[in-house]
Amino acid sequence: MLNGLWKLTWVEIKVFVREPMGVVGSLGIPVIMFVVLGRLFGPGVGSVSAAAAAAPPFNVAILAAIIIAIGAVLSLISIISIYREGGILKRLRATPLSPLTILGAHVVVKLLFTLLGMALLVLAGRRFFPGAMQVNLIKFAAALLLGTLSILSLGFVLASIVPTARFAQPLGAAVLYPMLAVSGLFFPLERLPPVVRIVAQAFPTTHAVSLMKGVWDGSGFAAHWGDVGALILIFAVCSAISAKVFRWE
Amino acid sequence: MPTSVISVDRLGKRYGSTIAVDDVSLEVYQGEIFGLIGPNGAGKTTTMECVQGLRKPDRGVISVLSLDPQRDSSELRQRIGVQHQEAHLQKRIKVWEAVDLWSSLYRKTVDPEALLTRLGLESKRNAWFMTLSGGQKQRLFIALALIHQPEVVFLDELTTGLDPQARRAIWGLITDIRAQGTTVFLTTHLMEEAERLCDRVAIIEHGRMLEMGTPADLVQKHCPERRVVFTSEGPGLAERLKEVPAIQSIASDGSTHTLRGEGDDFVTDVISAIASVGIRVRGFRTEIPTLEDVFLKLTGHGIRD
């Protein structure tokens, strides 16, 4: 059924880019934010720009990357709930397409656009902060994709419980942005209350940020196998929950 | 003996404490248009979706093309075509993209372009789904249901919400589908639609099947009375028509006369009686009961209540 997956993915890509606001929102805004905040603070820790003499409070490049990932997940939750409400999921399910293919196409689209967003980020970094982005791009992309995949699986759980399409974006944002706030990106996890610190370990954002920070610092995947394992575990658990609770109509 | 392509035996399905379908049994024969008719919420869609394999029945046995819809669902999907009630596609998918996607999913398909032409959609092939009219959307869904030359097509409330002109166009398409040898299983709450299209119908209400048969047989069985109403100034009319055996009663109101009788030959008998006794008739109409009257008789209320 690979042919079906490829066809459906290609259709979903075309359908997505035909709505310009969706593309601008999920790719343009994070990149603009990256450039503006990068001018203020420097694009990443340890690469202080001329304008900002003080040590930057957080890694702007990682923030932009994770915002792209979260944007992709919010878009996924919204699309799935709209498709469910409109009977599109039900109609696709009545074809020979497997359920996994129908949903997998959206995962592929979201991962591709996340990758595209990262490419734009790198181009913007080269243009506006020459020499500041010394990160291994392949490892950074791998960390971002793994993180996105893990957050996407959580997105499917949210898409299962959201009652109507109208609530999809607000519910997704209300869950994911607080997760980002306690992910350790803005201030170290050690400064969080103990309970929050423990709970944050269950969030995919925490491990995605930690892994990307590691790649940025050059310590790489080997030093962060715990985060990699956690992201895979969260993916497995959320996928299993989705398989149980996902509603097609 | 016609070949049975769908057989449903004592189907039962409930959602929580709501009984959606209760003990429904039916047979659909090859090459016919079979209609499941009843008001909204009667259990038509649930029955149809159990037959398609989209829902798992609580009770009963279903066989479609000798396949079990649950166990053989992937094989069944290759051989049946479906259209769902109030369905949508991606807002910005183009007509040709939808047809192209669907045709890539099946083992054998018809020529997509020829199908679009047959359904009058060739000028809309580059249009986004969201820009299509209601009738065009439904024709596209018919195209998607027919792309793989299915042996059975399921159409759920296909013409609901369409204007009369679009509805008539769709009716023409459905009879074309049957003419090509495809069995059609449809649901509708429009009695006129059922009467026009269906070879046989099953009337369903509150999840229970009330009747099944050809529209003509059901009318004959439950509402056999026919009426002829005509206007004539002639005096002593009742006397002159009294001897005609087919006429069971005559009611006159001034120059308007209503004759009641039963059976297919009643109208013919009245016409020949009028001609033979030489009454001068100014106006003449017949009142033949329809499926709507049958439904009213069986349920005690109209279908739109």
mmCIF file with all atom_site columns, N, CA and C in Angstrom, chain A residues 1 3-4 7-8 11-12 14-15 18-19 83 86 88 90-97 249, chain B residues 49 55 77-78 82 84 87-90 92-94 96-97 100-102 104-106 128 144:
data_model
loop_
_atom_site.group_PDB
_atom_site.id
_atom_site.type_symbol
_atom_site.label_atom_id
_atom_site.label_alt_id
_atom_site.label_comp_id
_atom_site.label_asym_id
_atom_site.label_entity_id
_atom_site.label_seq_id
_atom_site.pdbx_PDB_ins_code
_atom_site.Cartn_x
_atom_site.Cartn_y
_atom_site.Cartn_z
_atom_site.occupancy
_atom_site.B_iso_or_equiv
_atom_site.pdbx_formal_charge
_atom_site.auth_seq_id
_atom_site.auth_comp_id
_atom_site.auth_asym_id
_atom_site.auth_atom_id
_atom_site.pdbx_PDB_model_num
ATOM 1   N N  . MET A 1 1   ? 0.835   -1.217 0.000   1.00 0.00 ? 1   MET A N  1
ATOM 2   C CA . MET A 1 1   ? 0.000   0.000  0.000   1.00 0.00 ? 1   MET A CA 1
ATOM 3   C C  . MET A 1 1   ? 0.860   1.254  0.000   1.00 0.00 ? 1   MET A C  1
ATOM 4   N N  . ASN A 1 3   ? 2.068   2.763  -2.506  1.00 0.00 ? 3   ASN A N  1
ATOM 5   C CA . ASN A 1 3   ? 1.578   3.655  -3.547  1.00 0.00 ? 3   ASN A CA 1
ATOM 6   C C  . ASN A 1 3   ? 0.485   4.570  -3.001  1.00 0.00 ? 3   ASN A C  1
ATOM 7   N N  . GLY A 1 4   ? -0.434  3.974  -2.222  1.00 0.00 ? 4   GLY A N  1
ATOM 8   C CA . GLY A 1 4   ? -1.508  4.756  -1.621  1.00 0.00 ? 4   GLY A CA 1
ATOM 9   C C  . GLY A 1 4   ? -0.968  5.793  -0.659  1.00 0.00 ? 4   GLY A C  1
ATOM 10  N N  . LYS A 1 7   ? 0.595   8.635  -2.718  1.00 0.00 ? 7   LYS A N  1
ATOM 11  C CA . LYS A 1 7   ? -0.432  9.455  -3.379  1.00 0.00 ? 7   LYS A CA 1
ATOM 12  C C  . LYS A 1 7   ? -1.160  10.352 -2.379  1.00 0.00 ? 7   LYS A C  1
ATOM 13  N N  . LEU A 1 8   ? -1.556  9.734  -1.270  1.00 0.00 ? 8   LEU A N  1
ATOM 14  C CA . LEU A 1 8   ? -2.315  10.475 -0.268  1.00 0.00 ? 8   LEU A CA 1
ATOM 15  C C  . LEU A 1 8   ? -1.437  11.583 0.335   1.00 0.00 ? 8   LEU A C  1
ATOM 16  N N  . VAL A 1 11  ? -1.208  14.427 -2.127  1.00 0.00 ? 11  VAL A N  1
ATOM 17  C CA . VAL A 1 11  ? -2.458  15.195 -2.139  1.00 0.00 ? 11  VAL A CA 1
ATOM 18  C C  . VAL A 1 11  ? -2.531  16.086 -0.899  1.00 0.00 ? 11  VAL A C  1
ATOM 19  N N  . GLU A 1 12  ? -2.175  15.526 0.261   1.00 0.00 ? 12  GLU A N  1
ATOM 20  C CA . GLU A 1 12  ? -2.270  16.317 1.500   1.00 0.00 ? 12  GLU A CA 1
ATOM 21  C C  . GLU A 1 12  ? -1.276  17.488 1.480   1.00 0.00 ? 12  GLU A C  1
ATOM 22  N N  . LYS A 1 14  ? -0.325  19.131 -1.234  1.00 0.00 ? 14  LYS A N  1
ATOM 23  C CA . LYS A 1 14  ? -0.904  20.140 -2.129  1.00 0.00 ? 14  LYS A CA 1
ATOM 24  C C  . LYS A 1 14  ? -2.056  20.875 -1.450  1.00 0.00 ? 14  LYS A C  1
ATOM 25  N N  . VAL A 1 15  ? -2.906  20.088 -0.771  1.00 0.00 ? 15  VAL A N  1
ATOM 26  C CA . VAL A 1 15  ? -4.057  20.694 -0.099  1.00 0.00 ? 15  VAL A CA 1
ATOM 27  C C  . VAL A 1 15  ? -3.578  21.666 0.988   1.00 0.00 ? 15  VAL A C  1
ATOM 28  N N  . ARG A 1 18  ? -2.180  25.003 -0.394  1.00 0.00 ? 18  ARG A N  1
ATOM 29  C CA . ARG A 1 18  ? -3.184  25.857 -1.034  1.00 0.00 ? 18  ARG A CA 1
ATOM 30  C C  . ARG A 1 18  ? -3.848  26.787 -0.029  1.00 0.00 ? 18  ARG A C  1
ATOM 31  N N  . GLU A 1 19  ? -3.568  26.590 1.241   1.00 0.00 ? 19  GLU A N  1
ATOM 32  C CA . GLU A 1 19  ? -4.098  27.498 2.252   1.00 0.00 ? 19  GLU A CA 1
ATOM 33  C C  . GLU A 1 19  ? -2.908  28.308 2.780   1.00 0.00 ? 19  GLU A C  1
ATOM 34  N N  . TYR A 1 83  ? -11.261 16.774 9.527   1.00 0.00 ? 83  TYR A N  1
ATOM 35  C CA . TYR A 1 83  ? -11.521 15.625 8.659   1.00 0.00 ? 83  TYR A CA 1
ATOM 36  C C  . TYR A 1 83  ? -12.546 14.690 9.289   1.00 0.00 ? 83  TYR A C  1
ATOM 37  N N  . GLY A 1 86  ? -16.017 16.400 9.098   1.00 0.00 ? 86  GLY A N  1
ATOM 38  C CA . GLY A 1 86  ? -16.558 16.454 7.746   1.00 0.00 ? 86  GLY A CA 1
ATOM 39  C C  . GLY A 1 86  ? -16.777 15.087 7.116   1.00 0.00 ? 86  GLY A C  1
ATOM 40  N N  . ILE A 1 88  ? -14.523 13.057 6.264   1.00 0.00 ? 88  ILE A N  1
ATOM 41  C CA . ILE A 1 88  ? -13.452 12.723 5.316   1.00 0.00 ? 88  ILE A CA 1
ATOM 42  C C  . ILE A 1 88  ? -12.714 11.464 5.778   1.00 0.00 ? 88  ILE A C  1
ATOM 43  N N  . LYS A 1 90  ? -13.943 9.098  7.540   1.00 0.00 ? 90  LYS A N  1
ATOM 44  C CA . LYS A 1 90  ? -14.838 7.959  7.337   1.00 0.00 ? 90  LYS A CA 1
ATOM 45  C C  . LYS A 1 90  ? -14.839 7.522  5.876   1.00 0.00 ? 90  LYS A C  1
ATOM 46  N N  . ARG A 1 91  ? -14.845 8.525  4.968   1.00 0.00 ? 91  ARG A N  1
ATOM 47  C CA . ARG A 1 91  ? -14.854 8.196  3.537   1.00 0.00 ? 91  ARG A CA 1
ATOM 48  C C  . ARG A 1 91  ? -13.561 7.501  3.130   1.00 0.00 ? 91  ARG A C  1
ATOM 49  N N  . LEU A 1 92  ? -12.426 7.991  3.662   1.00 0.00 ? 92  LEU A N  1
ATOM 50  C CA . LEU A 1 92  ? -11.145 7.364  3.335   1.00 0.00 ? 92  LEU A CA 1
ATOM 51  C C  . LEU A 1 92  ? -11.083 5.947  3.900   1.00 0.00 ? 92  LEU A C  1
ATOM 52  N N  . ARG A 1 93  ? -11.706 5.782  5.068   1.00 0.00 ? 93  ARG A N  1
ATOM 53  C CA . ARG A 1 93  ? -11.679 4.463  5.704   1.00 0.00 ? 93  ARG A CA 1
ATOM 54  C C  . ARG A 1 93  ? -12.465 3.429  4.924   1.00 0.00 ? 93  ARG A C  1
ATOM 55  N N  . ALA A 1 94  ? -13.403 3.894  4.114   1.00 0.00 ? 94  ALA A N  1
ATOM 56  C CA . ALA A 1 94  ? -14.199 2.959  3.309   1.00 0.00 ? 94  ALA A CA 1
ATOM 57  C C  . ALA A 1 94  ? -13.464 2.537  2.036   1.00 0.00 ? 94  ALA A C  1
ATOM 58  N N  . THR A 1 95  ? -12.263 3.070  1.816   1.00 0.00 ? 95  THR A N  1
ATOM 59  C CA . THR A 1 95  ? -11.452 2.654  0.670   1.00 0.00 ? 95  THR A CA 1
ATOM 60  C C  . THR A 1 95  ? -10.514 1.539  1.130   1.00 0.00 ? 95  THR A C  1
ATOM 61  N N  . PRO A 1 96  ? -9.764  0.947  0.203   1.00 0.00 ? 96  PRO A N  1
ATOM 62  C CA . PRO A 1 96  ? -8.807  -0.094 0.631   1.00 0.00 ? 96  PRO A CA 1
ATOM 63  C C  . PRO A 1 96  ? -7.626  0.447  1.434   1.00 0.00 ? 96  PRO A C  1
ATOM 64  N N  . LEU A 1 97  ? -7.517  1.777  1.599   1.00 0.00 ? 97  LEU A N  1
ATOM 65  C CA . LEU A 1 97  ? -6.408  2.326  2.395   1.00 0.00 ? 97  LEU A CA 1
ATOM 66  C C  . LEU A 1 97  ? -6.470  1.768  3.811   1.00 0.00 ? 97  LEU A C  1
ATOM 67  N N  . GLU A 1 249 ? -15.100 9.004  13.523  1.00 0.00 ? 249 GLU A N  1
ATOM 68  C CA . GLU A 1 249 ? -16.263 9.846  13.203  1.00 0.00 ? 249 GLU A CA 1
ATOM 69  C C  . GLU A 1 249 ? -16.901 10.345 14.476  1.00 0.00 ? 249 GLU A C  1
ATOM 70  N N  . GLU B 2 49  ? -24.236 0.727  7.048   1.00 0.00 ? 49  GLU B N  1
ATOM 71  C CA . GLU B 2 49  ? -22.818 0.709  7.409   1.00 0.00 ? 49  GLU B CA 1
ATOM 72  C C  . GLU B 2 49  ? -22.397 -0.630 8.024   1.00 0.00 ? 49  GLU B C  1
ATOM 73  N N  . ARG B 2 55  ? -19.272 -0.818 10.408  1.00 0.00 ? 55  ARG B N  1
ATOM 74  C CA . ARG B 2 55  ? -19.694 -0.997 11.799  1.00 0.00 ? 55  ARG B CA 1
ATOM 75  C C  . ARG B 2 55  ? -19.833 -2.474 12.106  1.00 0.00 ? 55  ARG B C  1
ATOM 76  N N  . ARG B 2 77  ? -13.939 -4.256 0.189   1.00 0.00 ? 77  ARG B N  1
ATOM 77  C CA . ARG B 2 77  ? -13.739 -2.866 -0.234  1.00 0.00 ? 77  ARG B CA 1
ATOM 78  C C  . ARG B 2 77  ? -13.351 -2.748 -1.698  1.00 0.00 ? 77  ARG B C  1
ATOM 79  N N  . GLN B 2 78  ? -12.710 -3.803 -2.229  1.00 0.00 ? 78  GLN B N  1
ATOM 80  C CA . GLN B 2 78  ? -12.358 -3.788 -3.650  1.00 0.00 ? 78  GLN B CA 1
ATOM 81  C C  . GLN B 2 78  ? -13.598 -3.971 -4.527  1.00 0.00 ? 78  GLN B C  1
ATOM 82  N N  . VAL B 2 82  ? -18.996 3.036  -2.184  1.00 0.00 ? 82  VAL B N  1
ATOM 83  C CA . VAL B 2 82  ? -19.850 3.662  -1.174  1.00 0.00 ? 82  VAL B CA 1
ATOM 84  C C  . VAL B 2 82  ? -19.904 5.171  -1.343  1.00 0.00 ? 82  VAL B C  1
ATOM 85  N N  . HIS B 2 84  ? -21.282 8.294  1.365   1.00 0.00 ? 84  HIS B N  1
ATOM 86  C CA . HIS B 2 84  ? -21.838 8.503  2.702   1.00 0.00 ? 84  HIS B CA 1
ATOM 87  C C  . HIS B 2 84  ? -22.709 9.744  2.744   1.00 0.00 ? 84  HIS B C  1
ATOM 88  N N  . ALA B 2 87  ? -21.204 13.703 3.354   1.00 0.00 ? 87  ALA B N  1
ATOM 89  C CA . ALA B 2 87  ? -19.747 13.549 3.390   1.00 0.00 ? 87  ALA B CA 1
ATOM 90  C C  . ALA B 2 87  ? -19.068 14.758 2.755   1.00 0.00 ? 87  ALA B C  1
ATOM 91  N N  . HIS B 2 88  ? -17.809 14.916 3.075   1.00 0.00 ? 88  HIS B N  1
ATOM 92  C CA . HIS B 2 88  ? -16.995 15.960 2.457   1.00 0.00 ? 88  HIS B CA 1
ATOM 93  C C  . HIS B 2 88  ? -15.671 15.348 2.038   1.00 0.00 ? 88  HIS B C  1
ATOM 94  N N  . LEU B 2 89  ? -14.952 16.118 1.231   1.00 0.00 ? 89  LEU B N  1
ATOM 95  C CA . LEU B 2 89  ? -13.552 15.793 0.975   1.00 0.00 ? 89  LEU B CA 1
ATOM 96  C C  . LEU B 2 89  ? -12.734 16.971 1.475   1.00 0.00 ? 89  LEU B C  1
ATOM 97  N N  . GLN B 2 90  ? -11.416 16.872 1.327   1.00 0.00 ? 90  GLN B N  1
ATOM 98  C CA . GLN B 2 90  ? -10.554 17.996 1.656   1.00 0.00 ? 90  GLN B CA 1
ATOM 99  C C  . GLN B 2 90  ? -11.050 19.221 0.881   1.00 0.00 ? 90  GLN B C  1
ATOM 100 N N  . ARG B 2 92  ? -9.699  21.792 -0.353  1.00 0.00 ? 92  ARG B N  1
ATOM 101 C CA . ARG B 2 92  ? -8.933  22.288 -1.492  1.00 0.00 ? 92  ARG B CA 1
ATOM 102 C C  . ARG B 2 92  ? -8.375  21.171 -2.372  1.00 0.00 ? 92  ARG B C  1
ATOM 103 N N  . ILE B 2 93  ? -9.000  19.993 -2.326  1.00 0.00 ? 93  ILE B N  1
ATOM 104 C CA . ILE B 2 93  ? -8.586  18.945 -3.251  1.00 0.00 ? 93  ILE B CA 1
ATOM 105 C C  . ILE B 2 93  ? -9.299  19.199 -4.572  1.00 0.00 ? 93  ILE B C  1
ATOM 106 N N  . LYS B 2 94  ? -8.564  19.013 -5.684  1.00 0.00 ? 94  LYS B N  1
ATOM 107 C CA . LYS B 2 94  ? -9.194  19.211 -6.988  1.00 0.00 ? 94  LYS B CA 1
ATOM 108 C C  . LYS B 2 94  ? -9.952  17.936 -7.390  1.00 0.00 ? 94  LYS B C  1
ATOM 109 N N  . TRP B 2 96  ? -10.010 16.251 -10.150 1.00 0.00 ? 96  TRP B N  1
ATOM 110 C CA . TRP B 2 96  ? -9.205  15.196 -10.801 1.00 0.00 ? 96  TRP B CA 1
ATOM 111 C C  . TRP B 2 96  ? -8.267  14.531 -9.801  1.00 0.00 ? 96  TRP B C  1
ATOM 112 N N  . GLU B 2 97  ? -7.816  15.288 -8.797  1.00 0.00 ? 97  GLU B N  1
ATOM 113 C CA . GLU B 2 97  ? -6.916  14.704 -7.806  1.00 0.00 ? 97  GLU B CA 1
ATOM 114 C C  . GLU B 2 97  ? -7.644  13.650 -6.977  1.00 0.00 ? 97  GLU B C  1
ATOM 115 N N  . ASP B 2 100 ? -8.124  10.671 -9.173  1.00 0.00 ? 100 ASP B N  1
ATOM 116 C CA . ASP B 2 100 ? -6.828  10.033 -9.393  1.00 0.00 ? 100 ASP B CA 1
ATOM 117 C C  . ASP B 2 100 ? -6.374  9.267  -8.151  1.00 0.00 ? 100 ASP B C  1
ATOM 118 N N  . LEU B 2 101 ? -6.566  9.886  -6.983  1.00 0.00 ? 101 LEU B N  1
ATOM 119 C CA . LEU B 2 101 ? -6.195  9.214  -5.724  1.00 0.00 ? 101 LEU B CA 1
ATOM 120 C C  . LEU B 2 101 ? -6.996  7.923  -5.564  1.00 0.00 ? 101 LEU B C  1
ATOM 121 N N  . TRP B 2 102 ? -8.299  8.035  -5.744  1.00 0.00 ? 102 TRP B N  1
ATOM 122 C CA . TRP B 2 102 ? -9.161  6.861  -5.564  1.00 0.00 ? 102 TRP B CA 1
ATOM 123 C C  . TRP B 2 102 ? -8.793  5.769  -6.556  1.00 0.00 ? 102 TRP B C  1
ATOM 124 N N  . SER B 2 104 ? -6.040  5.061  -7.747  1.00 0.00 ? 104 SER B N  1
ATOM 125 C CA . SER B 2 104 ? -4.769  4.395  -7.433  1.00 0.00 ? 104 SER B CA 1
ATOM 126 C C  . SER B 2 104 ? -4.929  3.351  -6.328  1.00 0.00 ? 104 SER B C  1
ATOM 127 N N  . LEU B 2 105 ? -6.100  3.316  -5.697  1.00 0.00 ? 105 LEU B N  1
ATOM 128 C CA . LEU B 2 105 ? -6.266  2.454  -4.533  1.00 0.00 ? 105 LEU B CA 1
ATOM 129 C C  . LEU B 2 105 ? -6.862  1.091  -4.868  1.00 0.00 ? 105 LEU B C  1
ATOM 130 N N  . TYR B 2 106 ? -7.327  0.941  -6.113  1.00 0.00 ? 106 TYR B N  1
ATOM 131 C CA . TYR B 2 106 ? -8.052  -0.289 -6.453  1.00 0.00 ? 106 TYR B CA 1
ATOM 132 C C  . TYR B 2 106 ? -7.291  -1.109 -7.484  1.00 0.00 ? 106 TYR B C  1
ATOM 133 N N  . TRP B 2 128 ? -11.591 23.170 -7.040  1.00 0.00 ? 128 TRP B N  1
ATOM 134 C CA . TRP B 2 128 ? -11.459 22.673 -5.676  1.00 0.00 ? 128 TRP B CA 1
ATOM 135 C C  . TRP B 2 128 ? -12.803 22.135 -5.202  1.00 0.00 ? 128 TRP B C  1
ATOM 136 N N  . LEU B 2 144 ? -16.472 8.622  -7.281  1.00 0.00 ? 144 LEU B N  1
ATOM 137 C CA . LEU B 2 144 ? -15.540 7.903  -6.398  1.00 0.00 ? 144 LEU B CA 1
ATOM 138 C C  . LEU B 2 144 ? -16.090 6.526  -6.027  1.00 0.00 ? 144 LEU B C  1
#
